[in-house]
PDB file of C-alpha atoms in Angstrom:
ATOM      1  CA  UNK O   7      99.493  88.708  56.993  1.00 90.00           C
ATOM      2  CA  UNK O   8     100.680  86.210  59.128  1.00 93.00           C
ATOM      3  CA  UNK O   9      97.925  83.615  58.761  1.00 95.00           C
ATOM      4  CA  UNK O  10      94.333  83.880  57.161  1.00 96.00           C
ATOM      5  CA  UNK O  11      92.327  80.559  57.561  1.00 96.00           C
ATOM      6  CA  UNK O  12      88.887  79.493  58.996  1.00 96.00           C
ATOM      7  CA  UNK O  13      90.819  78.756  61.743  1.00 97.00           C
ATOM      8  CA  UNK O  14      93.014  82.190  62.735  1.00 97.00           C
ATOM      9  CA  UNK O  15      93.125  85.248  61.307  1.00 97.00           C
ATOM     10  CA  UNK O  16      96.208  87.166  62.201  1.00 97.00           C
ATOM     11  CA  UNK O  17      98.353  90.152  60.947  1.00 96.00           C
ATOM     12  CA  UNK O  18     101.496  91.735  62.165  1.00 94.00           C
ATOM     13  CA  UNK O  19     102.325  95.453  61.462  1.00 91.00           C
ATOM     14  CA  UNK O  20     106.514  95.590  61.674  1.00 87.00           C
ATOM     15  CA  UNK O  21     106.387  99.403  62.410  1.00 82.00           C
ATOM     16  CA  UNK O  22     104.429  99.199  65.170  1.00 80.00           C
ATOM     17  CA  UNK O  23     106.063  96.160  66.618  1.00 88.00           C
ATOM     18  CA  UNK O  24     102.298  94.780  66.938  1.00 93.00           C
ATOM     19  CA  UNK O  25     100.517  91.213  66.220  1.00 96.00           C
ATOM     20  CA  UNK O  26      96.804  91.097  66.497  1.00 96.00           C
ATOM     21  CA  UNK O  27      95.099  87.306  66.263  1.00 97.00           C
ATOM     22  CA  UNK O  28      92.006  86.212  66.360  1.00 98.00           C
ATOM     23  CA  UNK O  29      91.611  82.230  67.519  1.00 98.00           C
ATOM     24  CA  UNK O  30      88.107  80.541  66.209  1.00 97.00           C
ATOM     25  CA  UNK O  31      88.399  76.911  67.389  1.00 96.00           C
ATOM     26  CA  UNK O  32      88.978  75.721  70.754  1.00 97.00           C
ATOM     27  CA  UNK O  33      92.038  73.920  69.757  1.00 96.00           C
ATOM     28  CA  UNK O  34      95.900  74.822  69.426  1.00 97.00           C
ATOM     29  CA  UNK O  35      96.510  77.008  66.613  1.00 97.00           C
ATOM     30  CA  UNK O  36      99.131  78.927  66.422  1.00 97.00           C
ATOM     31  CA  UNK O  37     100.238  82.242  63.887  1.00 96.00           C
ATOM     32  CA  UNK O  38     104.051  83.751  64.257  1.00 95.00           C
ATOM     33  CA  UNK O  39     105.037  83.636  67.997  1.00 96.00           C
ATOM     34  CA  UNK O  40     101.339  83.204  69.170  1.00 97.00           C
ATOM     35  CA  UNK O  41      99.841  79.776  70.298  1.00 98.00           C
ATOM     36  CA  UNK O  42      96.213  79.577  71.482  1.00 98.00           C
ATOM     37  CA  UNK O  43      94.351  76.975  72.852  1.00 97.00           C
ATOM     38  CA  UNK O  44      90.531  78.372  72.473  1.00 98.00           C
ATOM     39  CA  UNK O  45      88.974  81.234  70.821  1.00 98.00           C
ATOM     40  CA  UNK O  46      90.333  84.178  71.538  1.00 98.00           C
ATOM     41  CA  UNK O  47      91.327  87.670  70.682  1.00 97.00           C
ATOM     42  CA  UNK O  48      95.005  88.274  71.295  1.00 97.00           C
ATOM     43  CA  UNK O  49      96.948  91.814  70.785  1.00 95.00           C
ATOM     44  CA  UNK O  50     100.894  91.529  71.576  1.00 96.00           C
ATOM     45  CA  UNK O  51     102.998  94.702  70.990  1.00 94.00           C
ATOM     46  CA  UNK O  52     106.864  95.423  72.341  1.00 91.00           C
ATOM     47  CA  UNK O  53     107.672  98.817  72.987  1.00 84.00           C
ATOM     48  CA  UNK O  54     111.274  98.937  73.588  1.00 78.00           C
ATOM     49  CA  UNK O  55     112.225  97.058  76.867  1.00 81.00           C
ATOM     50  CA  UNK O  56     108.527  95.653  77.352  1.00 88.00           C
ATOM     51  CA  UNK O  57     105.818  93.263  75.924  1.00 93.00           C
ATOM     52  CA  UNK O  58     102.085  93.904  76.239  1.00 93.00           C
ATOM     53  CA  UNK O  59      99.495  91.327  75.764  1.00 95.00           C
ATOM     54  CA  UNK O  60      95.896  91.861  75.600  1.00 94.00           C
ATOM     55  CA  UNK O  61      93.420  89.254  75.916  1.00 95.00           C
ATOM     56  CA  UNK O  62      89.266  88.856  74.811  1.00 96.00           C
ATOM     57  CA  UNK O  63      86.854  86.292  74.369  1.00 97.00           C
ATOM     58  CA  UNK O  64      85.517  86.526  70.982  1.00 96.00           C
ATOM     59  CA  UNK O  65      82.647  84.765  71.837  1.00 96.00           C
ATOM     60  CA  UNK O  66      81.727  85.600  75.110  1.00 95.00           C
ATOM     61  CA  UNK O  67      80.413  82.605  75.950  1.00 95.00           C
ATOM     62  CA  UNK O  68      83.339  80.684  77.502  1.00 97.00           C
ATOM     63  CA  UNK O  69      83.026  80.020  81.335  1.00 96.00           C
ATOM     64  CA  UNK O  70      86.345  78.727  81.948  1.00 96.00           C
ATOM     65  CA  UNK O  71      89.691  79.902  80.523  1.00 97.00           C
ATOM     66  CA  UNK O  72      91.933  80.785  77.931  1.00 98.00           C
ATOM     67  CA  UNK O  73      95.528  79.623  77.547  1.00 98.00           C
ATOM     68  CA  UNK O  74      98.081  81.246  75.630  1.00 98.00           C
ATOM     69  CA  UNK O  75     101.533  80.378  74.758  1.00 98.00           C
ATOM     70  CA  UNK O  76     104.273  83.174  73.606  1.00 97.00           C
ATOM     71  CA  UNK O  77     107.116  81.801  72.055  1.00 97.00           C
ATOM     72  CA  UNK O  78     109.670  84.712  73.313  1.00 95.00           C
ATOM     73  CA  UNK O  79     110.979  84.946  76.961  1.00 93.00           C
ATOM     74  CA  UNK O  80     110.676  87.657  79.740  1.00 92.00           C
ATOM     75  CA  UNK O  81     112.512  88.537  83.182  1.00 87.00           C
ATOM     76  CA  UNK O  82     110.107  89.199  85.133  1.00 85.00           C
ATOM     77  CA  UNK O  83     105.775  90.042  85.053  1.00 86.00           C
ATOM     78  CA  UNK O  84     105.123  94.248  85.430  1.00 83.00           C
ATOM     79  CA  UNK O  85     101.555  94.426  85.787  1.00 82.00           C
ATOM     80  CA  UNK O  86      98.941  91.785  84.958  1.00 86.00           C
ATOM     81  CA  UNK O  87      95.120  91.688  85.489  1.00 87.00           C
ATOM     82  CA  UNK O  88      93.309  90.036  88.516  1.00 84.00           C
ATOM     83  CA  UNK O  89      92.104  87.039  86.008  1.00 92.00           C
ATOM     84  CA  UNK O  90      95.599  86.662  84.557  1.00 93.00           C
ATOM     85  CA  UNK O  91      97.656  83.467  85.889  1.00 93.00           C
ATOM     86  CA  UNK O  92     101.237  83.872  84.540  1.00 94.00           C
ATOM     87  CA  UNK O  93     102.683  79.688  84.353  1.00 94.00           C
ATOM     88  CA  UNK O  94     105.918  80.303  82.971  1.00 94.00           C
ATOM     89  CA  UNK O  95     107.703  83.514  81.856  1.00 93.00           C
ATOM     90  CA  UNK O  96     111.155  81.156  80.285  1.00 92.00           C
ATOM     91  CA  UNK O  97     112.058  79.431  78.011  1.00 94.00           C
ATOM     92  CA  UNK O  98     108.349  80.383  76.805  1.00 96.00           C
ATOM     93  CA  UNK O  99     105.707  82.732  78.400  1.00 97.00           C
ATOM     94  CA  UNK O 100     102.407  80.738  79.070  1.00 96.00           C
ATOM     95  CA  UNK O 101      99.623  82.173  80.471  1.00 96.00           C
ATOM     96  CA  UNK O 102      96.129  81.157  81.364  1.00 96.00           C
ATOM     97  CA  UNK O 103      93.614  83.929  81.237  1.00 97.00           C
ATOM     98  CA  UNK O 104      90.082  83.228  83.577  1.00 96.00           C
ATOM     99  CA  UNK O 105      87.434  84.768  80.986  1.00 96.00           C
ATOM    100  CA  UNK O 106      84.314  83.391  82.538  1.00 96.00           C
ATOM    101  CA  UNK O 107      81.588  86.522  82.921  1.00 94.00           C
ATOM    102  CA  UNK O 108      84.328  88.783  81.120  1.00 93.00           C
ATOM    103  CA  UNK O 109      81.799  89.577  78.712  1.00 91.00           C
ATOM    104  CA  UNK O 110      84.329  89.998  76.194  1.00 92.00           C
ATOM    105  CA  UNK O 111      86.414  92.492  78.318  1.00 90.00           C
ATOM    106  CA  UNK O 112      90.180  92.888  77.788  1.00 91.00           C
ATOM    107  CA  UNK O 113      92.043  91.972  80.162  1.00 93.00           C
ATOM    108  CA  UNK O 114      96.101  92.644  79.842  1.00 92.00           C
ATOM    109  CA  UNK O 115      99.555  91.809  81.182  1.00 93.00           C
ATOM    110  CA  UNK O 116     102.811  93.167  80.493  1.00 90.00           C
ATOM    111  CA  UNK O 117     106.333  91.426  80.760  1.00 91.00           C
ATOM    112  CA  UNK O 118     110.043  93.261  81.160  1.00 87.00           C
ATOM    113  CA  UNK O 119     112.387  91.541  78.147  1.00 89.00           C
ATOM    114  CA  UNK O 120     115.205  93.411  79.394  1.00 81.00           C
ATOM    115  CA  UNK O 121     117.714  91.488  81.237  1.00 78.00           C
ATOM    116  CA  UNK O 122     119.243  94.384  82.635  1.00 71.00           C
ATOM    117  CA  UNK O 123     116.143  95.377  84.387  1.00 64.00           C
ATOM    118  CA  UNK O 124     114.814  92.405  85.699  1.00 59.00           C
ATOM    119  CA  UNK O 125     115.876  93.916  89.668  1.00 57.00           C
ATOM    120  CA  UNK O 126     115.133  97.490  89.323  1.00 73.00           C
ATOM    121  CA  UNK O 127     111.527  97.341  89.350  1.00 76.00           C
ATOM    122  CA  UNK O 128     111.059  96.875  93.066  1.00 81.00           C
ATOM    123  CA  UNK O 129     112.713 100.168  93.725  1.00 90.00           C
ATOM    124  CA  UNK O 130     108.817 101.891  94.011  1.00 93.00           C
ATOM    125  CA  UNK O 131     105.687 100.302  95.070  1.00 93.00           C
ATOM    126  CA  UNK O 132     102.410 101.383  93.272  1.00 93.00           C
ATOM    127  CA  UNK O 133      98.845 101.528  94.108  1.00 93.00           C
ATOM    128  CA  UNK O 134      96.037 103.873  91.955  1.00 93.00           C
ATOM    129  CA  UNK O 135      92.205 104.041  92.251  1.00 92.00           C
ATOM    130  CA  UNK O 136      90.378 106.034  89.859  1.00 91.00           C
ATOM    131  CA  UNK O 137      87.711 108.589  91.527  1.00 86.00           C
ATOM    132  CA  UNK O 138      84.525 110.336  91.085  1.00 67.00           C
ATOM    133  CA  UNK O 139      85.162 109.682  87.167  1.00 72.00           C
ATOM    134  CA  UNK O 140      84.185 107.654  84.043  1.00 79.00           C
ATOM    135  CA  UNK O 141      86.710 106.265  81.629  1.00 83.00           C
ATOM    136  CA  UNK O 142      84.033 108.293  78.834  1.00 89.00           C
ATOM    137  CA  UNK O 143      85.859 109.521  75.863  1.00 92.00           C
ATOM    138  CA  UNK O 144      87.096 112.971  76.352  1.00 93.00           C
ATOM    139  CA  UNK O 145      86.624 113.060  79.749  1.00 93.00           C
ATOM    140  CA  UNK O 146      89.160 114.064  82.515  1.00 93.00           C
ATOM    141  CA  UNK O 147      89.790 111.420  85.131  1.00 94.00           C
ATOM    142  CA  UNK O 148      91.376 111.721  88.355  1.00 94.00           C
ATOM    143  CA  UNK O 149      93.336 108.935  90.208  1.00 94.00           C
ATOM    144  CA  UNK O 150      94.849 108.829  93.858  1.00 96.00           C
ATOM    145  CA  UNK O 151      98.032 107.242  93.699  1.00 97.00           C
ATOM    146  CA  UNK O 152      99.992 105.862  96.731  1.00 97.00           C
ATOM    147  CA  UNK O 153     103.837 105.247  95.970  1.00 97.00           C
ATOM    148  CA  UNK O 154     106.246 104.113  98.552  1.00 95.00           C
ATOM    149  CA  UNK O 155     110.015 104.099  98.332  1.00 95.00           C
ATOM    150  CA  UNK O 156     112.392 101.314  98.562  1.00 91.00           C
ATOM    151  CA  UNK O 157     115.367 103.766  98.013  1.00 90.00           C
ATOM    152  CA  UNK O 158     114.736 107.839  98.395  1.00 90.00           C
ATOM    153  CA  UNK O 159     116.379 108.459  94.927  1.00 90.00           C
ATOM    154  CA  UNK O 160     113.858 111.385  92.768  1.00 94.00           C
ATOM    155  CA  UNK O 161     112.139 109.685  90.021  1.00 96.00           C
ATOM    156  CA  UNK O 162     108.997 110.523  87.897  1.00 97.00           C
ATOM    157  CA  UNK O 163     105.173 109.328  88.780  1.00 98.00           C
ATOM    158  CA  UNK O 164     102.831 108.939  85.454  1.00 97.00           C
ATOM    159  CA  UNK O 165      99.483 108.969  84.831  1.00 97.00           C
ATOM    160  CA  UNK O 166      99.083 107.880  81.577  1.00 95.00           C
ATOM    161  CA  UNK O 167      96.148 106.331  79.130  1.00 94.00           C
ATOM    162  CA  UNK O 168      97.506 103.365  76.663  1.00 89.00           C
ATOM    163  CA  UNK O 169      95.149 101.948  73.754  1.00 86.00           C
ATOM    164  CA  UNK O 170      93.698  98.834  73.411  1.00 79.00           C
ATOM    165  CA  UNK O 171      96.988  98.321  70.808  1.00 74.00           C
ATOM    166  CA  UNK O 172      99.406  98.858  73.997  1.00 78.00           C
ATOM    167  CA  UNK O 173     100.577 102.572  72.819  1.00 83.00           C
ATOM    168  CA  UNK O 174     100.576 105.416  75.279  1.00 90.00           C
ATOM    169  CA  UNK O 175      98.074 108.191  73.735  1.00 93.00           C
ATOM    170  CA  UNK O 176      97.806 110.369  76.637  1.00 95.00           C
ATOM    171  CA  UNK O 177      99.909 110.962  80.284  1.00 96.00           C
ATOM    172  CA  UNK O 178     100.886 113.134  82.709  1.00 97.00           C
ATOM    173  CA  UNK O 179     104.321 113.777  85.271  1.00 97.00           C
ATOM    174  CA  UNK O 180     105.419 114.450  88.231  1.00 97.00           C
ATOM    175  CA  UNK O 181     108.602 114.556  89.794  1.00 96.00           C
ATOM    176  CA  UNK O 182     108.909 112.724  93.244  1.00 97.00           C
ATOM    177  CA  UNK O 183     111.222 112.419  95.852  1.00 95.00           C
ATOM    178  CA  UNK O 184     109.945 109.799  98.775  1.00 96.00           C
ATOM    179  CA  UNK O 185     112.128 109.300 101.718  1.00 95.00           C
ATOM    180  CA  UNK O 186     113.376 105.359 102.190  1.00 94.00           C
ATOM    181  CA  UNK O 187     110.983 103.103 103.073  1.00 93.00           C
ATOM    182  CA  UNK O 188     108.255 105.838 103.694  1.00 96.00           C
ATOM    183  CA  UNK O 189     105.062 106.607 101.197  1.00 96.00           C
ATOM    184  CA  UNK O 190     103.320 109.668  99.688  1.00 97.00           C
ATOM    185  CA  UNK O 191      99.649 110.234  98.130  1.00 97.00           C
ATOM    186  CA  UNK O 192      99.517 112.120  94.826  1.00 97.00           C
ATOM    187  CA  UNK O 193      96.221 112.722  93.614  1.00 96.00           C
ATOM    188  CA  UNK O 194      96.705 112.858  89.559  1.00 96.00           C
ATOM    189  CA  UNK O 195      94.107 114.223  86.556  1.00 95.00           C
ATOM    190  CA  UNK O 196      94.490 113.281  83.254  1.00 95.00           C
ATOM    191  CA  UNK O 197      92.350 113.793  80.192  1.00 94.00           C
ATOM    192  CA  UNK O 198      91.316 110.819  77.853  1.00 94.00           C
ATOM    193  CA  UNK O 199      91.541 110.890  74.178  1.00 94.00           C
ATOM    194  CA  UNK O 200      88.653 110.000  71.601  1.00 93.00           C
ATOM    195  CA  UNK O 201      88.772 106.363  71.459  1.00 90.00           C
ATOM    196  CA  UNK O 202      89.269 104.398  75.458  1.00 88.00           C
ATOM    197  CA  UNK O 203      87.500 101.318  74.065  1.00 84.00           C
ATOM    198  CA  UNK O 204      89.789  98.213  75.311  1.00 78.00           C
ATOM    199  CA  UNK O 205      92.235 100.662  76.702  1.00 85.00           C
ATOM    200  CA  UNK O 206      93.927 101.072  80.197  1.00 87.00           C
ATOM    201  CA  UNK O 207      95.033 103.736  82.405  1.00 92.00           C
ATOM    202  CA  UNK O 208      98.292 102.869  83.854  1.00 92.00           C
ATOM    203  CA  UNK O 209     100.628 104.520  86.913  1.00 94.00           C
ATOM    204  CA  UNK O 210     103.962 104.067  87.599  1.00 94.00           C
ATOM    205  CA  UNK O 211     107.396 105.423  88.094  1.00 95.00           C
ATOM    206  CA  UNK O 212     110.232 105.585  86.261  1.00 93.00           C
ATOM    207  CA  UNK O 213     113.575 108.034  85.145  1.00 92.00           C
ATOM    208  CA  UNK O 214     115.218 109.069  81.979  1.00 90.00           C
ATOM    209  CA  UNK O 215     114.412 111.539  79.371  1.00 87.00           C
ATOM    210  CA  UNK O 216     110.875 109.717  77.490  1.00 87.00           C
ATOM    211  CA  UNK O 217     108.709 106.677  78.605  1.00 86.00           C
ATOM    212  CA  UNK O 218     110.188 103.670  76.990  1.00 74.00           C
ATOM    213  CA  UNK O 219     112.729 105.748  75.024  1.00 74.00           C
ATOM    214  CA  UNK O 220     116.392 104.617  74.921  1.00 71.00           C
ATOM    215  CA  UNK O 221     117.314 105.912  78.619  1.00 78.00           C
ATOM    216  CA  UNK O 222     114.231 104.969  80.091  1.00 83.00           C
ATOM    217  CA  UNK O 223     114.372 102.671  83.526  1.00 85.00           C
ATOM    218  CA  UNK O 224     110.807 101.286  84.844  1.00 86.00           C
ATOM    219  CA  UNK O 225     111.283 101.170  88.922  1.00 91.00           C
ATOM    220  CA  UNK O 226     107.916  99.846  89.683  1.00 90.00           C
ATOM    221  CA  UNK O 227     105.433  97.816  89.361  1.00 87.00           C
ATOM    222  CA  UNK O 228     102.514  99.224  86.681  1.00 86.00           C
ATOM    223  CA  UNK O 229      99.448  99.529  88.373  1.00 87.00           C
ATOM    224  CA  UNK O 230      96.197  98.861  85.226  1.00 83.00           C
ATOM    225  CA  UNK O 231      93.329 100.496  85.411  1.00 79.00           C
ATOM    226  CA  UNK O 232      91.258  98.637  82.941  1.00 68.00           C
ATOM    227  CA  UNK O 233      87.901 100.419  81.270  1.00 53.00           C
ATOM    228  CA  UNK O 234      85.301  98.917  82.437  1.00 48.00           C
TER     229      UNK O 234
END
């Protein structure tokens, strides 16, 4: 328990690399590397080279915004929601979050924390739009996803479904070769677990031997699907 107060609740779970907060006044408050400046619901999880951070009004009343300060640094923003305004990503991440007529929707961004990578992302461009489906638990959904290449080098497209807790629960592969500065349409199905709740569905391309696994190298943008 990282703080348990009228004013935050908050918990971290080490093995999961995960801090969930929940922010009830609408003034700073902070719990481990998490600083809020109104009420809000915050999730922040690192899986290996990356940081997600999910984002909810508690209350679903607040027509403005919601600022939140992270007190780790990143190289460089992967994917963030329409409403999400990224300030500063060093020495601190900030963020302000437009929540007005979210209706307690949540809406996510994710940094790279890897040095290394910080100019390997921009190797792929990707764009996905869900179709003919519902984000309904169980269901199969089916995206069209256009990627173009910066380089021609093979790499591997996924489809995948990550949790409201920023873990990957279900995804799908395939192997692509795109000649420079040309693009290709894949159309993709993938089936949805139990629980979609808060979650996102997710493309983008990457190479080594298991998504965010030692050898693994993000080389594009990742486009978010939120459920609606």
């Amino acid at each position: 328990m990282l703080r348990n107060d009228e004013a935050v609740q908050a918990v971290r779970e080490t093995s999961e690399q995960l801090i969930g907060a929940n922010f009830w006044k609408n003034e700073k408050q902070t719990a481990g590397a998490l600083t809020a400046y109104q009420k809000a619901s915050v999730t922040m999880k690192h899986s290996g080279r990356t940081l997600d951070v999910s984002l909810a009004d508690p209350t679903m009343k607040n027509s403005g915004v919601i600022e939140l300060e992270i007190a780790e640094k990143a190289y460089g923003v992967i994917a963030a929601d329409e409403r999400v305004k990224v300030e500063q990503i060093k020495p601190t991440i900030r963020l302000k979050v437009d929540v007005n007529n979210a209706k307690g929707e949540s809406i996510h961004v994710k940094f790279n924390t890897d040095s290394k990578q910080s100019n390997q992302t921009d190797q792929f461009a990707v764009n996905s739009t869900i179709v003919e489906s519902e984000m309904d638990p169980n269901s199969t959904i089916t995206a069209n996803i256009d990627v173009e290449s910066k380089t021609g080098k093979k790499a591997v497209l996924t489809l995948a479904f990550y949790d409201w807790k920023g873990n990957i629960k279900e995804y799908v592969n395939e192997e692509i070769k795109i000649l420079p500065n040309n693009s290709n349409e894949y159309q993709m199905s993938l089936k949805l677990p139990d629980y979609v709740s808060g979650g996102t569905v997710r493309a983008f391309v990457w190479k080594g031997k298991q998504i965010e696994g030692k050898n693994y190298k993000l080389l594009s943008n990742v486009d978010v699907n939120p459920d609606k």
